[in-house]
């Protein structure tokens, strides 16, 4: 104990000399030297107590002086932090209300500590426990004040200047935190363990190098730091919470002291209720709003920190968690700016030709439609724009509000959403959680964010129209495919009718005719299904025998009188493809091959396997196509060389193959005919990107 106290006192005094030497050219170096010197004196007084332990009168005075010097040292550290804050803002030590309030609290704590410390040697045993409690409360106040200043200096310093004082702040945070702990413990048990003082000396020794490092760094240029609203709000919250806990602690002590046999039970119950009340107050949005309004109105020239508010506005719009609809995020963002718990959005409705409620967020009323020629719309489009509902209700010359809105007690402000001089809609805000006056700053901010919100809303409307146009385009595309399939069925039925004139009396032809008609009906049913279905890629693929499918399609056309030949080197060839998709593509390519072939020329359908692909070749001896036509024209929609064609068939075939994970290859030469190869994946896990190769 003696060695620790001696080392602490000597090192702190040497530290004061070092600081004085380093900062001799700085203004007011005493703010740095004073706390170090006082801590050295305090350690010396602790050391002196060991030598006068038997002299009660002297020991009492030494204890009192040690308590006073310890309080002075803590106050000096607080003044140093206030000085750093004032230097960074370019002002004087007590240039603002927050610094003056902290100064008054420190002065009051010092007076209380001095009075309580001197009561023991002067009054003796008559001093009582009250003076001891007062000393602990004073130390607790100084500790809380120090923690508040350390926390806010750390929070509000810029990153490139924090390194100047961060080690000193860490050391002081440890010292103030330890003093807070021992003061709270002493206040609870009404006594102070002497061994804790030894630990306090050790902590002072550990913190000293951190302070000296920062002192050396402070010789360099320091940049300013402005008082922020967050700083003020957190400081006020911590001060209020600390004061509340002090009052509750003292009240709990007196309840236990005067409560008799039930004192402990009553104290626990009281502290529990007080804790619940504190939690409720901290969670109260109304109370937080009142505190923010008070701070903004009394400590700052402007009501808003516009940079912070804008970043919060953008962050709310960008975060889609819990609110995927951009309109709801717009309501939340604007309501949060004004501390409003709810809002409603009215947008233009073409069907009713009025502005109707399109979204409600904690507002609770749908209202009625507002016509375009109403006085409210004219007011929203005027230079003022923002409508204060309470002011409109009180107007003697007639309100611009519709009757249902004037009767809505929760309505507070109406914010127009103007985009390119057009009113897209308006937002009705509920009353703020805490009462507040609406002034020119509120109007300016709301007009700005209203225009920004209107641009988001215009983009949302445009995206919705674009999505609807895309859906319509997909439907038109499917319908074009359906038209082409109907054309194919009509061709087959026409071929049957032309052969019926010659073979109507043949029983075999009649049997084939019925089979062909049944196949055509099934095709028409599939076509009708496609009209209301999603695109083919959304339907699950299944295992399909490619040989069986090709054979059935060839047989139908052979019965209709078409010259076709099926060639295959396998009996069964299962592939992973949707049956309707595969039959549609094969049918399309067969139809093209038949149309370009002469009557006597045979079209060959060849089914074979090529590695992991099941292949169907459709080979004709028609006029063929050159390479440029295959590359530039063959697969483009609405391009055709047929007189009765639609230019959809090959485009449809390619799209289906892509959707099914297959490939479509073309091998054609002018005068030599064409070979179309459809490649379907065999394995269930095969799903490569579709490709079209021309060779």
XYZ file of C-alpha atoms in Angstrom:
695
model
C 0.000 0.000 0.000
C 2.772 2.440 0.954
C 4.879 1.541 -2.077
C 1.944 1.913 -4.451
C 0.922 5.267 -3.001
C 4.497 6.569 -3.088
C 5.018 5.427 -6.688
C 1.696 6.887 -7.785
C 2.357 10.252 -6.155
C 5.878 10.563 -7.519
C 4.965 9.521 -11.063
C 1.981 11.854 -11.212
C 4.085 14.785 -10.071
C 6.739 13.895 -12.651
C 3.958 13.575 -15.235
C 2.826 17.090 -14.370
C 6.360 18.356 -14.929
C 6.497 16.524 -18.281
C 3.175 18.012 -19.387
C 4.298 21.481 -18.368
C 7.467 21.073 -20.414
C 5.677 19.709 -23.471
C 2.816 22.230 -23.470
C 4.733 25.261 -22.225
C 3.914 27.131 -25.441
C 0.250 26.127 -25.423
C -2.475 28.241 -23.876
C -3.724 27.171 -20.455
C -1.411 24.159 -19.811
C -2.743 24.216 -16.257
C -5.812 22.250 -17.395
C -3.458 19.308 -18.014
C -1.113 19.856 -15.090
C -3.757 20.392 -12.372
C -5.362 16.904 -12.370
C -1.965 15.206 -12.440
C -0.685 17.333 -9.571
C -3.849 16.769 -7.559
C -3.618 13.008 -8.077
C -0.017 13.163 -6.874
C -1.088 15.087 -3.769
C -3.921 12.593 -3.171
C -1.456 9.698 -3.336
C 0.817 11.558 -0.922
C -2.043 11.976 1.534
C -2.759 8.237 1.342
C 0.888 7.576 2.093
C 0.821 10.003 5.035
C -2.129 8.122 6.568
C 0.120 5.104 7.082
C 2.438 7.155 9.298
C -0.322 8.748 11.433
C -2.485 5.674 11.837
C -2.365 5.869 15.647
C -3.147 9.607 15.808
C -6.920 9.663 15.364
C -7.275 13.439 15.103
C -4.518 13.800 12.494
C -5.741 10.732 10.618
C -9.247 12.198 10.454
C -7.959 15.409 8.940
C -5.789 13.471 6.465
C -8.819 11.435 5.390
C -10.863 14.588 4.936
C -8.135 16.262 2.905
C -7.702 13.125 0.780
C -11.436 13.089 0.021
C -11.401 16.776 -0.913
C -8.308 16.416 -3.108
C -9.775 13.311 -4.810
C -12.926 15.279 -5.626
C -10.827 18.206 -6.872
C -8.831 15.824 -9.106
C -12.015 14.400 -10.609
C -13.355 17.919 -11.143
C -10.063 18.904 -12.783
C -10.330 15.990 -15.211
C -13.867 17.108 -16.062
C -12.684 20.674 -16.648
C -9.921 19.351 -18.906
C -12.494 17.513 -21.008
C -14.652 20.644 -21.180
C -11.573 22.609 -22.255
C -10.864 20.103 -25.042
C -14.435 20.403 -26.171
C -14.306 24.208 -26.157
C -10.983 24.224 -28.050
C -12.338 21.937 -30.741
C -15.400 24.129 -31.304
C -13.424 27.369 -31.238
C -15.420 28.772 -28.325
C -14.867 29.613 -24.697
C -14.964 27.187 -21.792
C -18.585 27.856 -20.815
C -19.768 29.213 -24.142
C -22.933 27.087 -24.444
C -25.717 25.880 -22.216
C -24.462 22.306 -22.007
C -21.009 23.360 -20.747
C -22.553 25.772 -18.239
C -24.839 23.038 -16.945
C -21.936 20.619 -16.544
C -19.922 23.351 -14.784
C -22.713 23.984 -12.295
C -23.044 20.253 -11.589
C -19.277 19.955 -10.993
C -19.239 23.001 -8.702
C -22.191 21.691 -6.695
C -20.537 18.291 -6.342
C -17.291 19.909 -5.160
C -19.058 21.972 -2.514
C -20.984 18.921 -1.318
C -17.801 16.808 -1.168
C -15.901 19.504 0.752
C -18.710 20.019 3.265
C -19.154 16.278 3.796
C -15.412 15.631 4.119
C -14.837 18.428 6.651
C -17.857 17.439 8.753
C -16.060 14.465 10.280
C -12.964 16.258 11.709
C -15.001 19.305 12.752
C -18.147 17.682 14.180
C -16.718 14.308 15.087
C -19.300 11.610 15.719
C -22.099 14.157 15.442
C -21.579 14.289 11.688
C -23.749 11.223 11.160
C -24.308 9.022 8.146
C -25.949 11.759 6.103
C -22.610 13.475 5.502
C -21.084 10.181 4.388
C -23.932 9.619 1.917
C -23.539 13.174 0.630
C -19.821 12.537 -0.051
C -20.594 9.382 -2.004
C -23.299 11.172 -4.018
C -20.857 13.985 -4.849
C -18.235 11.494 -6.071
C -20.899 9.652 -8.034
C -21.950 12.910 -9.719
C -18.393 13.741 -10.735
C -17.906 10.225 -12.113
C -21.100 10.371 -14.178
C -20.165 13.802 -15.529
C -16.755 12.500 -16.566
C -18.213 9.452 -18.297
C -20.658 11.655 -20.202
C -17.897 13.910 -21.487
C -15.610 11.005 -22.412
C -18.384 9.191 -24.266
C -19.470 12.226 -26.242
C -15.966 13.389 -27.097
C -15.253 9.906 -28.450
C -18.539 9.679 -30.336
C -18.397 13.090 -31.982
C -14.714 13.464 -32.797
C -13.758 12.932 -36.408
C -11.745 9.806 -37.166
C -8.640 11.680 -38.307
C -8.481 13.720 -35.049
C -9.658 11.120 -32.533
C -6.203 9.534 -32.472
C -4.890 12.677 -30.742
C -6.813 12.033 -27.511
C -8.139 8.482 -27.784
C -5.619 7.006 -25.305
C -6.367 9.714 -22.752
C -10.095 9.108 -23.193
C -9.600 5.373 -22.648
C -7.609 6.010 -19.454
C -10.116 8.526 -18.112
C -13.021 6.212 -18.952
C -11.392 3.510 -16.807
C -10.813 5.946 -13.917
C -14.311 7.435 -14.003
C -15.878 3.996 -14.409
C -13.984 2.654 -11.408
C -14.903 5.708 -9.297
C -18.544 5.276 -10.325
C -18.453 1.638 -9.245
C -16.857 2.242 -5.847
C -19.072 5.289 -5.161
C -22.227 3.327 -5.998
C -21.025 0.423 -3.864
C -20.191 2.743 -0.963
C -23.550 4.489 -1.292
C -25.310 1.140 -1.143
C -23.399 -0.262 1.845
C -22.626 3.125 3.459
C -18.981 2.267 3.915
C -15.809 2.287 1.851
C -13.331 -0.582 1.811
C -9.809 0.732 2.369
C -8.319 -1.866 0.027
C -10.240 -0.270 -2.861
C -8.090 2.849 -2.466
C -5.004 0.747 -3.229
C -6.662 -0.530 -6.374
C -7.535 3.064 -7.294
C -3.865 4.001 -7.056
C -2.939 1.128 -9.338
C -5.480 2.250 -11.941
C -4.121 5.794 -11.786
C -0.653 4.445 -12.478
C -1.922 2.423 -15.459
C -3.835 5.376 -16.894
C -0.955 7.851 -16.563
C 1.008 6.648 -19.649
C -2.135 6.874 -21.777
C -2.650 10.487 -20.720
C 0.982 11.374 -21.441
C 0.806 9.838 -24.932
C -2.171 12.018 -25.769
C -0.482 15.087 -24.324
C 2.458 14.566 -26.646
C 0.163 14.110 -29.634
C -1.773 17.243 -28.775
C 1.217 19.344 -29.704
C 0.203 18.744 -33.308
C -2.495 20.733 -35.032
C -6.037 19.938 -33.956
C -9.093 20.296 -36.059
C -12.433 21.524 -34.823
C -15.480 19.569 -33.874
C -19.008 20.947 -33.927
C -21.607 20.180 -31.332
C -24.012 17.704 -32.875
C -27.590 16.958 -32.006
C -26.671 13.363 -31.289
C -24.087 14.574 -28.759
C -26.630 16.776 -27.026
C -29.377 14.147 -27.097
C -27.185 11.376 -25.660
C -25.760 13.720 -23.046
C -29.211 14.822 -21.946
C -30.418 11.221 -21.836
C -27.469 10.041 -19.738
C -27.682 13.016 -17.376
C -31.415 12.542 -16.915
C -31.056 8.796 -16.366
C -28.203 9.336 -13.890
C -30.135 11.945 -11.949
C -33.185 9.686 -11.874
C -31.132 6.763 -10.535
C -29.550 8.969 -7.861
C -32.931 10.183 -6.656
C -34.340 6.659 -6.692
C -31.304 5.329 -4.837
C -31.659 7.933 -2.094
C -35.398 7.352 -1.873
C -34.820 3.602 -1.618
C -32.338 4.119 1.209
C -34.759 6.202 3.250
C -37.573 3.704 2.617
C -35.414 0.935 4.026
C -34.240 3.148 6.908
C -37.719 4.211 8.002
C -39.576 1.095 6.878
C -38.984 -0.888 10.017
C -39.219 -4.652 9.678
C -40.609 -4.368 6.168
C -37.931 -1.910 5.071
C -35.995 -4.363 2.873
C -39.157 -5.651 1.179
C -40.453 -2.145 0.553
C -37.063 -1.044 -0.814
C -36.889 -3.954 -3.300
C -40.461 -3.313 -4.454
C -39.834 0.416 -4.825
C -36.624 -0.118 -6.817
C -38.410 -2.630 -9.055
C -41.227 -0.204 -9.806
C -38.708 2.592 -10.401
C -36.781 0.410 -12.854
C -39.965 -0.435 -14.735
C -40.877 3.253 -14.845
C -37.414 4.119 -16.198
C -37.687 1.452 -18.913
C -41.128 2.769 -19.883
C -39.820 6.332 -20.114
C -36.837 5.286 -22.212
C -39.154 3.401 -24.579
C -41.603 6.300 -24.878
C -41.558 7.848 -28.326
C -43.457 10.867 -27.042
C -40.852 11.554 -24.354
C -37.984 11.164 -26.823
C -39.732 13.582 -29.152
C -40.141 16.157 -26.401
C -36.460 15.894 -25.508
C -35.396 16.314 -29.137
C -37.694 19.295 -29.592
C -36.334 20.933 -26.438
C -32.714 20.387 -27.474
C -33.270 21.641 -31.031
C -35.118 24.709 -29.830
C -32.681 25.733 -27.079
C -29.205 24.610 -28.127
C -29.173 25.085 -31.910
C -29.941 27.835 -34.380
C -31.558 25.408 -36.854
C -34.134 22.789 -36.025
C -32.662 20.059 -38.247
C -29.270 18.582 -38.976
C -30.055 18.398 -42.689
C -27.221 16.040 -43.581
C -28.275 13.540 -40.942
C -31.972 13.837 -41.817
C -31.291 13.347 -45.525
C -29.141 10.276 -44.897
C -31.868 8.824 -42.662
C -34.476 9.548 -45.342
C -32.446 7.775 -48.033
C -31.624 4.863 -45.716
C -35.324 4.302 -44.982
C -36.121 4.276 -48.701
C -33.262 1.887 -49.477
C -34.019 -0.617 -46.699
C -36.853 -2.823 -48.007
C -36.905 -5.190 -45.017
C -40.456 -5.405 -43.721
C -41.751 -2.989 -46.371
C -41.215 -4.276 -49.931
C -43.606 -1.643 -51.329
C -41.733 1.583 -52.112
C -44.876 3.569 -51.278
C -44.909 2.313 -47.692
C -41.222 3.157 -47.339
C -41.985 6.661 -48.605
C -44.668 7.064 -45.934
C -42.311 5.831 -43.217
C -39.438 8.064 -44.344
C -41.496 11.271 -44.382
C -43.351 10.376 -41.160
C -40.048 9.717 -39.357
C -38.780 13.162 -40.327
C -41.708 14.761 -38.510
C -41.826 12.183 -35.677
C -45.281 11.113 -36.865
C -46.570 7.620 -35.963
C -48.631 7.125 -39.134
C -49.539 8.407 -42.588
C -51.819 7.760 -45.557
C -51.118 8.068 -49.291
C -53.640 9.422 -51.805
C -52.892 8.855 -55.511
C -54.651 9.762 -58.740
C -57.188 7.148 -59.820
C -58.089 7.154 -63.526
C -61.221 5.092 -62.934
C -62.835 7.553 -60.507
C -60.999 10.648 -61.752
C -60.135 11.535 -58.132
C -57.258 11.198 -55.692
C -58.088 8.123 -53.613
C -56.397 6.403 -50.687
C -53.980 3.840 -52.119
C -51.984 2.938 -49.004
C -52.469 3.268 -45.265
C -49.633 3.055 -42.731
C -50.903 3.349 -39.152
C -53.373 6.032 -40.248
C -56.678 4.219 -39.951
C -58.939 5.967 -42.447
C -59.580 5.551 -46.159
C -61.405 8.855 -46.557
C -63.052 9.796 -49.810
C -61.881 10.770 -53.252
C -60.534 14.292 -53.842
C -61.413 15.645 -57.333
C -58.832 17.396 -59.481
C -60.674 20.727 -59.426
C -60.949 20.889 -55.620
C -59.541 23.746 -53.551
C -57.255 21.314 -51.724
C -55.501 20.297 -54.962
C -55.099 23.965 -55.924
C -53.531 24.681 -52.521
C -51.157 21.739 -52.832
C -50.000 22.946 -56.257
C -49.431 26.503 -55.017
C -46.108 27.924 -53.817
C -46.922 27.189 -50.178
C -47.844 23.596 -50.894
C -47.907 22.209 -47.367
C -51.303 22.285 -45.659
C -51.592 22.458 -41.858
C -54.943 20.861 -41.074
C -55.502 22.705 -37.773
C -54.938 26.085 -39.425
C -57.375 25.247 -42.210
C -60.048 24.234 -39.713
C -59.693 27.602 -37.954
C -59.945 29.729 -41.098
C -62.945 32.025 -41.196
C -62.947 32.457 -44.975
C -63.534 28.784 -45.640
C -61.292 25.753 -45.440
C -59.738 24.050 -48.464
C -60.238 20.689 -46.734
C -62.968 18.302 -47.815
C -65.510 17.560 -45.108
C -64.224 14.084 -44.271
C -60.633 15.349 -43.855
C -61.676 18.340 -41.740
C -63.456 15.924 -39.411
C -60.444 13.622 -39.099
C -58.882 14.582 -35.753
C -55.697 12.584 -36.338
C -54.790 14.498 -39.509
C -51.954 16.999 -38.975
C -50.089 17.876 -42.186
C -50.732 17.322 -45.895
C -47.606 16.986 -48.042
C -47.961 17.301 -51.849
C -46.098 14.920 -54.171
C -45.355 17.128 -57.160
C -43.365 15.791 -60.112
C -42.740 18.055 -63.100
C -45.541 20.396 -62.075
C -47.986 17.504 -61.864
C -49.592 16.441 -58.576
C -49.109 12.671 -58.421
C -50.748 12.486 -55.013
C -50.409 13.686 -51.436
C -49.531 12.305 -48.012
C -51.575 12.982 -44.872
C -49.503 12.756 -41.661
C -50.830 12.002 -38.203
C -50.018 14.316 -35.293
C -46.447 13.980 -34.029
C -45.776 11.967 -30.904
C -44.824 15.135 -29.001
C -46.525 18.525 -29.561
C -44.455 20.783 -31.811
C -44.795 24.003 -33.743
C -44.554 23.858 -37.532
C -42.402 26.650 -38.984
C -40.550 27.608 -42.155
C -37.893 24.928 -41.599
C -40.536 22.209 -41.519
C -42.177 23.578 -44.671
C -38.871 23.760 -46.542
C -37.827 20.252 -45.535
C -41.227 18.753 -46.371
C -41.337 20.441 -49.784
C -37.889 19.060 -50.601
C -38.544 15.500 -49.483
C -42.007 15.662 -51.073
C -40.498 16.335 -54.488
C -37.930 13.587 -53.951
C -40.687 11.184 -52.889
C -42.711 12.188 -55.966
C -39.806 11.217 -58.221
C -39.661 7.790 -56.539
C -43.417 7.438 -56.927
C -43.231 8.409 -60.629
C -40.517 5.810 -61.139
C -42.661 3.236 -59.338
C -45.645 4.024 -61.573
C -43.486 3.843 -64.694
C -42.042 0.488 -63.590
C -45.550 -0.858 -63.014
C -46.681 0.261 -66.486
C -43.549 -1.275 -67.983
C -44.198 -4.559 -66.160
C -47.787 -4.607 -67.424
C -46.554 -3.922 -70.954
C -44.056 -6.757 -70.587
C -46.792 -9.142 -69.429
C -48.936 -8.089 -72.378
C -46.006 -8.631 -74.706
C -45.517 -12.147 -73.343
C -49.205 -12.868 -73.841
C -49.061 -11.569 -77.418
C -46.035 -13.749 -78.008
C -47.834 -16.840 -76.727
C -50.877 -15.934 -78.781
C -48.726 -15.629 -81.903
C -47.428 -19.141 -81.220
C -51.010 -20.362 -80.838
C -52.004 -18.835 -84.184
C -49.148 -20.644 -85.851
C -50.128 -23.961 -84.264
C -53.733 -23.451 -85.423
C -52.403 -22.867 -88.918
C -50.568 -26.205 -88.741
C -53.716 -28.059 -87.660
C -55.712 -26.385 -90.432
C -53.136 -27.554 -92.960
C -53.443 -31.151 -91.724
C -57.251 -31.044 -91.845
C -57.162 -29.546 -95.350
C -54.903 -32.362 -96.486
C -57.319 -34.936 -95.077
C -60.261 -33.294 -96.845
C -58.432 -33.245 -100.166
C -57.722 -36.994 -99.881
C -61.267 -37.718 -98.729
C -62.585 -36.976 -102.218
C -60.650 -39.923 -103.575
C -60.670 -42.385 -100.664
C -63.868 -41.617 -98.732
C -65.310 -45.088 -99.407
C -62.165 -46.908 -98.262
C -62.673 -48.370 -94.739
C -58.959 -48.115 -93.983
C -58.969 -44.438 -94.958
C -62.010 -43.846 -92.765
C -60.212 -45.426 -89.829
C -57.126 -43.277 -90.445
C -59.351 -40.236 -90.851
C -60.860 -40.757 -87.389
C -57.417 -41.167 -85.838
C -56.178 -38.012 -87.548
C -59.226 -36.022 -86.460
C -58.725 -37.222 -82.877
C -55.078 -36.144 -83.031
C -56.097 -32.748 -84.390
C -58.638 -32.298 -81.585
C -55.983 -33.147 -79.019
C -53.692 -30.572 -80.627
C -56.403 -27.926 -80.422
C -56.931 -28.724 -76.740
C -53.221 -28.259 -76.092
C -53.356 -24.955 -77.951
C -56.251 -23.708 -75.803
C -54.330 -24.717 -72.691
C -51.332 -22.689 -73.804
C -53.397 -19.481 -74.026
C -53.944 -19.324 -70.243
C -50.787 -21.103 -69.159
C -47.425 -19.643 -68.251
C -44.556 -19.934 -70.620
C -43.417 -23.469 -71.422
C -40.234 -23.124 -69.411
C -42.312 -22.899 -66.233
C -43.832 -26.339 -66.754
C -41.941 -29.251 -65.288
C -40.050 -31.417 -67.764
C -40.594 -35.202 -67.661
C -38.971 -38.336 -69.082
C -40.182 -38.838 -72.633
C -39.470 -41.556 -75.216
C -38.256 -39.611 -78.220
C -38.570 -42.620 -80.580
C -42.197 -43.220 -79.626
C -43.078 -39.532 -80.000
C -41.472 -39.280 -83.445
C -43.107 -42.533 -84.621
C -46.597 -41.416 -83.586
C -46.222 -38.052 -85.314
C -44.922 -39.666 -88.519
C -47.761 -42.195 -88.557
C -50.397 -39.463 -88.281
C -49.012 -37.661 -91.311
C -48.516 -40.850 -93.300
C -52.165 -41.710 -92.751
C -52.993 -38.255 -94.093
C -51.116 -39.085 -97.281
C -47.791 -37.391 -96.660
C -44.576 -39.056 -97.857
C -42.532 -39.541 -94.681
C -39.913 -42.065 -93.567
C -38.758 -42.821 -90.006
C -35.192 -44.052 -89.427
C -33.757 -44.973 -86.013
C -30.949 -47.104 -84.631
C -32.489 -47.415 -81.152
C -35.781 -48.833 -79.926
C -36.220 -46.431 -76.999
C -34.556 -43.044 -76.394
C -35.697 -41.341 -73.153
C -35.053 -37.615 -72.896
C -35.813 -34.949 -70.260
C -38.328 -32.675 -71.973
C -41.931 -31.529 -71.734
C -44.057 -33.521 -74.183
C -46.059 -30.573 -75.513
C -42.879 -28.623 -76.175
C -41.134 -31.481 -78.002
C -44.162 -32.333 -80.148
C -44.656 -28.649 -81.034
C -41.092 -28.266 -82.306
C -41.053 -31.572 -84.213
C -44.439 -30.800 -85.731
C -43.246 -27.354 -86.857
C -40.103 -28.669 -88.533
C -42.019 -31.514 -90.193
C -44.540 -29.035 -91.557
C -41.796 -26.823 -93.010
C -40.043 -29.783 -94.592
C -43.264 -31.049 -96.194
C -44.153 -27.624 -97.575
C -40.780 -27.112 -99.318
C -40.606 -30.672 -100.719
C -42.010 -31.781 -104.038
C -44.883 -34.287 -104.045
C -42.659 -37.211 -104.937
C -39.847 -36.298 -102.588
C -39.729 -38.130 -99.290
C -39.029 -36.370 -95.999
C -36.829 -38.403 -93.637
C -37.157 -38.311 -89.855
C -34.090 -39.811 -88.153
C -33.905 -40.466 -84.386
C -30.502 -41.214 -82.833
C -28.306 -40.586 -79.819
C -25.310 -38.249 -79.785
C -23.494 -38.460 -76.429
C -25.740 -36.956 -73.742
C -28.276 -35.754 -76.279
C -31.286 -37.374 -77.882
C -31.501 -36.104 -81.480
C -34.243 -35.869 -84.096
C -33.184 -34.971 -87.665
C -35.761 -33.719 -90.166
C -34.276 -33.972 -93.671
C -35.832 -32.657 -96.855
C -34.717 -32.272 -100.486
C -36.128 -28.822 -100.959
C -34.401 -25.736 -102.428
C -32.306 -25.167 -99.301
C -31.068 -21.877 -97.809
C -27.802 -19.982 -98.003
C -25.649 -19.232 -94.949
C -26.554 -15.545 -94.790
C -30.297 -16.281 -94.759
C -29.852 -18.831 -91.963
C -27.766 -16.407 -89.912
C -29.724 -13.198 -90.483
C -33.345 -14.081 -91.338
C -34.366 -17.635 -90.434
C -35.020 -17.126 -86.720
C -36.241 -13.547 -86.770
C -39.968 -13.164 -85.927
C -42.409 -11.926 -88.581
C -39.917 -12.749 -91.370
C -41.155 -15.313 -93.925
C -40.666 -16.340 -97.569
C -44.038 -18.129 -97.735
C -47.057 -16.436 -99.249
C -49.351 -17.733 -96.492
C -46.735 -17.723 -93.712
C -46.646 -15.677 -90.502
C -42.910 -15.741 -89.816
C -43.453 -17.277 -86.379
C -42.667 -20.981 -86.787
C -38.856 -21.054 -86.624
C -38.775 -18.314 -84.012
C -41.176 -20.356 -81.901
C -39.134 -23.524 -82.370
C -35.936 -21.822 -81.270
C -37.593 -20.284 -78.173
C -39.048 -23.613 -77.111
C -35.696 -25.365 -77.492
C -34.026 -22.682 -75.400
C -36.622 -23.011 -72.679
C -36.241 -26.790 -72.606
C -32.449 -26.635 -72.353
C -32.009 -28.086 -75.846
C -30.293 -27.110 -79.070
C -31.436 -26.523 -82.616
C -28.925 -26.975 -85.458
C -29.403 -26.074 -89.113
C -27.478 -27.623 -92.014
C -28.644 -26.252 -95.360
C -27.227 -25.526 -98.799
C -28.982 -23.983 -101.786
C -30.135 -26.748 -104.162
C -29.234 -29.577 -101.741
C -32.010 -29.398 -99.171
C -31.998 -28.872 -95.415
C -31.380 -30.910 -92.280
C -32.836 -29.601 -89.026
C -31.464 -31.299 -85.893
C -33.263 -31.041 -82.560
C -31.093 -32.030 -79.575
C -32.839 -32.810 -76.278
C -31.004 -33.471 -72.979
C -31.042 -37.109 -71.856
C -30.018 -36.709 -68.203
C -32.335 -35.163 -65.583
C -29.610 -32.774 -64.497
C -28.777 -31.527 -68.001
C -29.985 -27.950 -68.483
C -27.448 -26.004 -70.496
C -28.093 -22.728 -72.223
C -29.831 -23.227 -75.514
C -27.845 -22.427 -78.604
C -28.606 -22.220 -82.294
C -25.825 -23.207 -84.645
C -25.849 -22.622 -88.356
C -23.483 -24.629 -90.483
